[in-house]
Amino acid sequence: MPSHYNTSGGRLGPSASDLRAASLQVDDYNGRLDSIRRTEHPQLFEPAPTSPKGSSNTTKLQTVFLDHTGSTLYAASHIRAHAEEMLSQIPANPHSRHTASQWTQAKIDHARDRLLAFFGTSARDYALVFTANATAAIRMAGELTPMDPKGGVYCYTQESHTSVVGLRNMAAERGVSVQPAVFSKIYDIAAPNSTRACSLLAYPAQCNFSGERFPLDVADKIHGMYAQAPGYDAQAHIPWWVLVDAAAYAATSPLALDTLRNGPDFVAVSMYKIFGAPTGLGVLLIKRSSIPFLNTKRRFFGGGTVAGLVYDRQWQTFRHDIESRMEDGTVNFQDIASLHHALDAHGRNYGSIHTVSLHVNSVSRYAEYAMNALCHSNGSPVCLVYGHSEGTSYGPTMAFNVKDAQDCFVGYVEVERLAVMAGIALRTGRFCNPGSSQKWLNLDADEVVKYSSLGIVCGDDHDLVGGKPLGALRISFGAMTSKMDIDLFCDFLAHHFKDYMLFDGSSAGSVANKTGIEVPQQSDKTNYALTQRSCSPTPVTPSTLHSARTMDDSQENDDVQVEIDQIVVYPVKSCHGWSVPAGMDWAITRFGLLFDRSFIIMRENSTVPMQQKRYPNMALIRPSIDVERSVLVLEFPGQQPLAISLLPENLALQGTESRVCGDVMQVSRILSDEISSWLSSALLVSCYLACDQRLLRDSAGSENSELTDTSSDTMTFGSSDDVQEIGISCTRRHNISFANESQILLVTQESAKQVEEWVAEESLCENPSSEIVSVGPMQYRPNIIVKSAAASKATTRAIEPFEELRWESVNIGFEQIFNVSGPCRRCQMISIDQSSAKTLKAPYSTLARRMRVDGKVVFGIYLDSVLDENHELVTIKSGKLLWVSM
């Protein structure tokens, strides 16, 4: 992980954040934090090199981990101690009665007591039920609450996690009314004069989106209202039950339940959020005084919960203690045993949860000042932080978006991709918190519903709509977060985004971006990200093309000839490419290059094609096409070559559904155990091959256009206004099949050479002794690579780096063959070495700093064929000249 980001090798300060934040002290456990990080969390650092005796072997930080709200880091001593115990003891099913089972049961009982003490209470006041996770604990609380369908209410606050919101379905099934509310209104809703029957209030102690905190004494205050109301019965349960989702809060703050006179009825907590491990273990704390009033009529019961049972009569009797009654089946006894080592390591390293709270609060204050003070030279902020305002309590979680120097949002997906390349772990999206995301991102319910209907789902790459963010970035801090983590993160933001201006194609004139090269604007096109491909492109006739070229000298100068250097086909989506042999004619079809992305690899029980950025070894699957035999051959290191017919009639096919970039299409699964086994062995995951029959050849050897097209004729994207706003192309999915955005990707040798020079320059600045990484045009997975035509062949000038961003159409002779639909938005996949499948820093991080259009990292341009099924055969080959119009 680089510790500084400017080319001279030093910090970018002193900035305003440096000057203001320098006065803030960040707690480091009396100087022990660095030692704790290195001994307990070695995974944060690069492996220690083998050093000569007496020399320093200090390791370098390789990961800045800022996703503790997602899951914090486990301690090495915890894992080692647990492993040693598992090897020396025999944990056994506690339902048995032999020695090992008795030892296990004692461990479980002791773990309950230790956790209750950790949460500031005891078995006298609360029962602790083990669950699969915090979500399961929340569901259990909903099942146990005796919500009354005759006037009862389920109320949850705006900042609630999806799991809390999800209880509304359970309540609705019972006939209980559902009432979402802002926190300030809950006391009005729960007031005695507003309540008709038994109800449930659920809220988070800490919002996992913004970090906003809410008081733990809500139940106490509601109880106080009823204690003063007429007819109050101290022996009965008040009408309102209270569930506190403490999964985010308890990770870094004391619950101190013993300080509450009337604590919440239920508290849901997750273990891995506090200790890093074990996962798959949560707890539900149930107030003892509430147990007699629980709804114990269960729709299901499991082993271990009953005291007596007969199989042929509707009779069973349950165990008396609530823990045994609610823990269906055998509890996760091995992970429960590991909690002892988690608690030991936590106490040994930090002393108490109170100490952790002091530490993370100091880190949060430092981060708030540093990020809020990070500004562009014109004074506008780099980060828009959601919440964290004066007068409101916030925990160690910060959600934000990045803005450019013109106060426009930068897509959070782009920021995340750069963070990944820089070794920074953070979270993006809406964080399973619908209410907070709507609140802070200014999204109303109609917008969210509309975007979902247009195929935008959580976790995809749609981050901006009309310049408005659909999600955010989130950093969060834990017990082991250091000041250095915050400094490195702020340096990252400053290096990539300070004084950065988005290039907007609709603005007047030319805008210089960080390349130092001017990217000319296109007066007849709008913002590139919103440019739509024409559903029915109009071919340019020889007469109109000739007329355009001879209109005046300036128009003629806008046309240029380029030479095809290489043609690359990717028969299997996301696998290695196959270079068409030099001089071989290759057909262009209405779907693009013949056989290009005719196949996809699908995981069993998944509808989404596998992608190289998640499965890098796909780069090692190397295809070749035997044109004469109509056979595709796949090769992979250590495996025999696999031959697959390109003739549909030779394949056993079965219709199935696939989802490409959110679009649903019908595809054909190839029913071959040999092919599926070969792919599964190569990629180490159960998978199979599917195809789009239309892209294959029939037995006559021509493009198979007679096969039934079972895909939808048009993609359902809503109105044309919706499509333009979101930037989703209106081109029919069946015209681009398995391609993500367009049929063909074209890159130029000149642009690739420029990026390679930038990579070399930055590499030498960061480390003069480093080996220069070669980044050729094939790294960008192009279909067509072009270069300036040789002077002996062409009559026009040489092309300049990145001038392809101004191209509008590509022609063969006087006939238009391709429309240019815009620049190709790049992701970190271009940093996967296509020869070794290893992840490189370049060229993505370099492009992100040097070449963005509308906030998106771009390289290359998309082409769409204007041909239809009735057009005569058109071919291209290396060495052929193309005319480009601008």
PDB file of C-alpha atoms in Angstrom, residues 545 548-550 553-561 795-797 803 809 811 883-886:
ATOM      1  CA  LEU A 545     -20.840  10.696 -47.933  1.00  0.00           C
ATOM      2  CA  ALA A 548     -20.260  15.673 -46.948  1.00  0.00           C
ATOM      3  CA  ARG A 549     -16.599  15.255 -47.723  1.00  0.00           C
ATOM      4  CA  THR A 550     -16.519  17.877 -50.432  1.00  0.00           C
ATOM      5  CA  ASP A 553     -12.009  21.911 -46.573  1.00  0.00           C
ATOM      6  CA  SER A 554     -12.636  21.682 -42.822  1.00  0.00           C
ATOM      7  CA  GLN A 555     -15.076  18.784 -43.283  1.00  0.00           C
ATOM      8  CA  GLU A 556     -12.592  16.971 -45.454  1.00  0.00           C
ATOM      9  CA  ASN A 557      -9.929  17.391 -42.792  1.00  0.00           C
ATOM     10  CA  ASP A 558     -12.227  15.757 -40.266  1.00  0.00           C
ATOM     11  CA  ASP A 559     -12.081  12.421 -42.133  1.00  0.00           C
ATOM     12  CA  VAL A 560      -9.089  10.178 -41.666  1.00  0.00           C
ATOM     13  CA  GLN A 561      -7.947   6.783 -42.867  1.00  0.00           C
ATOM     14  CA  THR A 795      -3.804  10.010 -48.173  1.00  0.00           C
ATOM     15  CA  THR A 796      -4.552  11.477 -44.744  1.00  0.00           C
ATOM     16  CA  ARG A 797      -2.654  12.438 -41.634  1.00  0.00           C
ATOM     17  CA  GLU A 803      -8.808  11.384 -30.942  1.00  0.00           C
ATOM     18  CA  SER A 809     -18.718   6.464 -37.818  1.00  0.00           C
ATOM     19  CA  ASN A 811     -16.712   3.145 -43.126  1.00  0.00           C
ATOM     20  CA  TRP A 883     -12.454   5.617 -43.265  1.00  0.00           C
ATOM     21  CA  VAL A 884     -13.333   7.404 -40.039  1.00  0.00           C
ATOM     22  CA  SER A 885     -15.771  10.335 -39.964  1.00  0.00           C
ATOM     23  CA  MET A 886     -15.826  12.969 -37.249  1.00  0.00           C
TER      24      MET A 886
END
